[in-house]
Amino acid sequence: MLPVFLLILSGILDFGFMLYSQMTVIGPAREGARAALNVKAKNAAEFATIPAVAAARVTTVIAGTGLNAGSLTTTTTCVKPATPPATPPPCAFPAGATQVRAGDSVAVTLNYRYQTFFPLLFGNTITMTSKVQMVLY
């Protein structure tokens, strides 16, 4: 009876840590998108800093959570509302634009590889994903 109890207990613990990781990944994605929107880009050089600003904010927020920052991948894309493509390009200053305008949006996607404690139950790694898109008003 004890081995079955320990197996169930270990599954509950691993699932709890996995759920904590998923919930923790959501906050930094939101913070990265918010930081990216605060960049008031008026030229191509300033616009090109948006992914770096978002990634820096995500790294800062993740540092205090206990998650492994090496297992985290951050992707930042900029979406123009007039003709949103199926797959948004990385942030690049639009041709002919003089500044970022209201209606433009930034999407920050985080992928986190969670290492399980007991690979027999859930496998070695599970990928947690959080995507947040915010519109500049």
PDB file of C-alpha atoms in Angstrom:
ATOM      1  CA  MET A   1       0.000   0.000   0.000  1.00  0.00           C
ATOM      2  CA  LEU A   2       2.892   2.385   0.769  1.00  0.00           C
ATOM      3  CA  PRO A   3       4.387   2.283  -2.783  1.00  0.00           C
ATOM      4  CA  VAL A   4       1.006   3.161  -4.314  1.00  0.00           C
ATOM      5  CA  PHE A   5       0.557   6.008  -1.824  1.00  0.00           C
ATOM      6  CA  LEU A   6       4.061   7.377  -2.563  1.00  0.00           C
ATOM      7  CA  LEU A   7       3.431   7.155  -6.314  1.00  0.00           C
ATOM      8  CA  ILE A   8       0.200   9.125  -5.992  1.00  0.00           C
ATOM      9  CA  LEU A   9       1.837  11.654  -3.663  1.00  0.00           C
ATOM     10  CA  SER A  10       4.781  12.173  -6.045  1.00  0.00           C
ATOM     11  CA  GLY A  11       2.360  12.680  -8.946  1.00  0.00           C
ATOM     12  CA  ILE A  12       0.425  15.280  -6.970  1.00  0.00           C
ATOM     13  CA  LEU A  13       3.644  17.127  -6.044  1.00  0.00           C
ATOM     14  CA  ASP A  14       4.981  17.097  -9.602  1.00  0.00           C
ATOM     15  CA  PHE A  15       1.634  18.287 -10.963  1.00  0.00           C
ATOM     16  CA  GLY A  16       1.561  21.078  -8.346  1.00  0.00           C
ATOM     17  CA  PHE A  17       5.013  22.338  -9.329  1.00  0.00           C
ATOM     18  CA  MET A  18       4.045  22.091 -12.994  1.00  0.00           C
ATOM     19  CA  LEU A  19       0.897  24.157 -12.370  1.00  0.00           C
ATOM     20  CA  TYR A  20       2.943  26.726 -10.420  1.00  0.00           C
ATOM     21  CA  SER A  21       5.350  26.989 -13.377  1.00  0.00           C
ATOM     22  CA  GLN A  22       2.503  27.524 -15.847  1.00  0.00           C
ATOM     23  CA  MET A  23       0.912  30.227 -13.691  1.00  0.00           C
ATOM     24  CA  THR A  24       4.297  31.874 -13.158  1.00  0.00           C
ATOM     25  CA  VAL A  25       5.032  32.060 -16.899  1.00  0.00           C
ATOM     26  CA  ILE A  26       1.860  34.102 -17.526  1.00  0.00           C
ATOM     27  CA  GLY A  27       2.943  37.109 -15.405  1.00  0.00           C
ATOM     28  CA  PRO A  28       6.312  37.775 -17.084  1.00  0.00           C
ATOM     29  CA  ALA A  29       4.711  37.580 -20.537  1.00  0.00           C
ATOM     30  CA  ARG A  30       2.241  40.264 -19.482  1.00  0.00           C
ATOM     31  CA  GLU A  31       5.017  42.403 -17.999  1.00  0.00           C
ATOM     32  CA  GLY A  32       7.157  42.036 -21.149  1.00  0.00           C
ATOM     33  CA  ALA A  33       4.301  43.171 -23.387  1.00  0.00           C
ATOM     34  CA  ARG A  34       3.562  46.113 -21.096  1.00  0.00           C
ATOM     35  CA  ALA A  35       7.244  47.168 -21.126  1.00  0.00           C
ATOM     36  CA  ALA A  36       7.367  46.885 -24.930  1.00  0.00           C
ATOM     37  CA  LEU A  37       4.358  49.191 -25.267  1.00  0.00           C
ATOM     38  CA  ASN A  38       6.099  51.813 -23.137  1.00  0.00           C
ATOM     39  CA  VAL A  39       8.774  52.266 -25.829  1.00  0.00           C
ATOM     40  CA  LYS A  40       7.705  55.416 -27.665  1.00  0.00           C
ATOM     41  CA  ALA A  41       9.485  54.645 -30.943  1.00  0.00           C
ATOM     42  CA  LYS A  42       9.857  57.513 -33.383  1.00  0.00           C
ATOM     43  CA  ASN A  43      12.451  55.968 -35.710  1.00  0.00           C
ATOM     44  CA  ALA A  44      13.786  52.591 -36.818  1.00  0.00           C
ATOM     45  CA  ALA A  45      16.568  52.496 -34.204  1.00  0.00           C
ATOM     46  CA  GLU A  46      14.129  53.001 -31.325  1.00  0.00           C
ATOM     47  CA  PHE A  47      11.647  50.547 -32.835  1.00  0.00           C
ATOM     48  CA  ALA A  48      14.348  47.867 -33.049  1.00  0.00           C
ATOM     49  CA  THR A  49      14.821  48.025 -29.266  1.00  0.00           C
ATOM     50  CA  ILE A  50      11.308  46.718 -28.541  1.00  0.00           C
ATOM     51  CA  PRO A  51      12.237  42.981 -28.450  1.00  0.00           C
ATOM     52  CA  ALA A  52      15.235  43.679 -26.207  1.00  0.00           C
ATOM     53  CA  VAL A  53      13.132  45.777 -23.824  1.00  0.00           C
ATOM     54  CA  ALA A  54      10.500  43.024 -23.592  1.00  0.00           C
ATOM     55  CA  ALA A  55      13.110  40.288 -23.064  1.00  0.00           C
ATOM     56  CA  ALA A  56      14.893  42.316 -20.369  1.00  0.00           C
ATOM     57  CA  ARG A  57      11.650  42.845 -18.467  1.00  0.00           C
ATOM     58  CA  VAL A  58      10.763  39.141 -18.734  1.00  0.00           C
ATOM     59  CA  THR A  59      14.207  38.179 -17.414  1.00  0.00           C
ATOM     60  CA  THR A  60      13.874  40.609 -14.501  1.00  0.00           C
ATOM     61  CA  VAL A  61      10.457  39.292 -13.497  1.00  0.00           C
ATOM     62  CA  ILE A  62      11.449  35.608 -13.901  1.00  0.00           C
ATOM     63  CA  ALA A  63      14.511  36.091 -11.687  1.00  0.00           C
ATOM     64  CA  GLY A  64      12.399  36.378  -8.543  1.00  0.00           C
ATOM     65  CA  THR A  65      10.184  33.353  -9.217  1.00  0.00           C
ATOM     66  CA  GLY A  66      12.572  30.451  -8.788  1.00  0.00           C
ATOM     67  CA  LEU A  67      12.140  29.222 -12.365  1.00  0.00           C
ATOM     68  CA  ASN A  68      15.185  28.320 -14.462  1.00  0.00           C
ATOM     69  CA  ALA A  69      15.772  31.279 -16.813  1.00  0.00           C
ATOM     70  CA  GLY A  70      17.844  29.034 -19.094  1.00  0.00           C
ATOM     71  CA  SER A  71      14.728  27.033 -19.950  1.00  0.00           C
ATOM     72  CA  LEU A  72      12.867  30.144 -21.090  1.00  0.00           C
ATOM     73  CA  THR A  73      12.512  31.417 -24.666  1.00  0.00           C
ATOM     74  CA  THR A  74      11.058  34.877 -25.353  1.00  0.00           C
ATOM     75  CA  THR A  75       9.677  35.914 -28.754  1.00  0.00           C
ATOM     76  CA  THR A  76       8.401  39.436 -29.437  1.00  0.00           C
ATOM     77  CA  THR A  77       6.401  40.322 -32.547  1.00  0.00           C
ATOM     78  CA  CYS A  78       4.796  43.576 -33.654  1.00  0.00           C
ATOM     79  CA  VAL A  79       1.430  43.542 -35.370  1.00  0.00           C
ATOM     80  CA  LYS A  80       0.023  46.366 -37.484  1.00  0.00           C
ATOM     81  CA  PRO A  81      -3.782  46.446 -37.380  1.00  0.00           C
ATOM     82  CA  ALA A  82      -4.386  47.317 -41.039  1.00  0.00           C
ATOM     83  CA  THR A  83      -3.176  44.044 -42.540  1.00  0.00           C
ATOM     84  CA  PRO A  84      -2.346  41.522 -39.833  1.00  0.00           C
ATOM     85  CA  PRO A  85      -0.349  38.688 -41.427  1.00  0.00           C
ATOM     86  CA  ALA A  86      -0.948  35.064 -40.494  1.00  0.00           C
ATOM     87  CA  THR A  87       2.454  34.958 -38.792  1.00  0.00           C
ATOM     88  CA  PRO A  88       3.479  38.380 -37.445  1.00  0.00           C
ATOM     89  CA  PRO A  89       7.045  39.457 -38.259  1.00  0.00           C
ATOM     90  CA  PRO A  90       9.572  40.338 -35.596  1.00  0.00           C
ATOM     91  CA  CYS A  91       9.438  44.002 -34.631  1.00  0.00           C
ATOM     92  CA  ALA A  92      10.672  45.992 -37.610  1.00  0.00           C
ATOM     93  CA  PHE A  93       9.886  49.616 -38.280  1.00  0.00           C
ATOM     94  CA  PRO A  94       7.210  49.678 -40.991  1.00  0.00           C
ATOM     95  CA  ALA A  95       8.205  51.224 -44.310  1.00  0.00           C
ATOM     96  CA  GLY A  96       6.898  54.761 -44.596  1.00  0.00           C
ATOM     97  CA  ALA A  97       5.889  55.002 -40.930  1.00  0.00           C
ATOM     98  CA  THR A  98       7.188  57.876 -38.873  1.00  0.00           C
ATOM     99  CA  GLN A  99       6.253  56.511 -35.449  1.00  0.00           C
ATOM    100  CA  VAL A 100       4.355  53.791 -33.649  1.00  0.00           C
ATOM    101  CA  ARG A 101       0.661  54.684 -33.712  1.00  0.00           C
ATOM    102  CA  ALA A 102      -2.398  53.859 -31.660  1.00  0.00           C
ATOM    103  CA  GLY A 103      -3.791  50.505 -32.748  1.00  0.00           C
ATOM    104  CA  ASP A 104      -0.374  48.885 -33.185  1.00  0.00           C
ATOM    105  CA  SER A 105       0.116  45.883 -30.941  1.00  0.00           C
ATOM    106  CA  VAL A 106       2.958  43.879 -29.460  1.00  0.00           C
ATOM    107  CA  ALA A 107       2.773  40.145 -28.804  1.00  0.00           C
ATOM    108  CA  VAL A 108       5.160  38.484 -26.349  1.00  0.00           C
ATOM    109  CA  THR A 109       5.327  34.689 -26.357  1.00  0.00           C
ATOM    110  CA  LEU A 110       7.130  32.745 -23.641  1.00  0.00           C
ATOM    111  CA  ASN A 111       8.014  29.075 -23.906  1.00  0.00           C
ATOM    112  CA  TYR A 112       9.246  27.412 -20.727  1.00  0.00           C
ATOM    113  CA  ARG A 113      10.565  23.847 -20.599  1.00  0.00           C
ATOM    114  CA  TYR A 114       9.530  22.373 -17.260  1.00  0.00           C
ATOM    115  CA  GLN A 115      11.794  19.572 -16.022  1.00  0.00           C
ATOM    116  CA  THR A 116       9.697  16.987 -14.205  1.00  0.00           C
ATOM    117  CA  PHE A 117      10.880  15.389 -10.965  1.00  0.00           C
ATOM    118  CA  PHE A 118       9.486  11.979 -11.836  1.00  0.00           C
ATOM    119  CA  PRO A 119       9.859  11.321 -15.572  1.00  0.00           C
ATOM    120  CA  LEU A 120       7.925   8.054 -15.352  1.00  0.00           C
ATOM    121  CA  LEU A 121       4.698   9.937 -14.643  1.00  0.00           C
ATOM    122  CA  PHE A 122       4.730  12.881 -17.073  1.00  0.00           C
ATOM    123  CA  GLY A 123       7.859  12.491 -19.253  1.00  0.00           C
ATOM    124  CA  ASN A 124      11.159  14.393 -18.983  1.00  0.00           C
ATOM    125  CA  THR A 125      10.054  17.871 -20.054  1.00  0.00           C
ATOM    126  CA  ILE A 126       6.772  19.645 -20.610  1.00  0.00           C
ATOM    127  CA  THR A 127       6.592  22.895 -22.580  1.00  0.00           C
ATOM    128  CA  MET A 128       4.542  25.679 -21.013  1.00  0.00           C
ATOM    129  CA  THR A 129       3.488  28.510 -23.332  1.00  0.00           C
ATOM    130  CA  SER A 130       2.022  31.920 -22.611  1.00  0.00           C
ATOM    131  CA  LYS A 131       1.223  34.511 -25.293  1.00  0.00           C
ATOM    132  CA  VAL A 132       0.110  38.028 -24.423  1.00  0.00           C
ATOM    133  CA  GLN A 133      -0.816  40.638 -27.019  1.00  0.00           C
ATOM    134  CA  MET A 134      -1.399  44.236 -25.978  1.00  0.00           C
ATOM    135  CA  VAL A 135      -2.609  47.133 -28.111  1.00  0.00           C
ATOM    136  CA  LEU A 136      -1.138  50.618 -27.930  1.00  0.00           C
ATOM    137  CA  TYR A 137      -3.848  53.225 -27.376  1.00  0.00           C
TER     138      TYR A 137
END
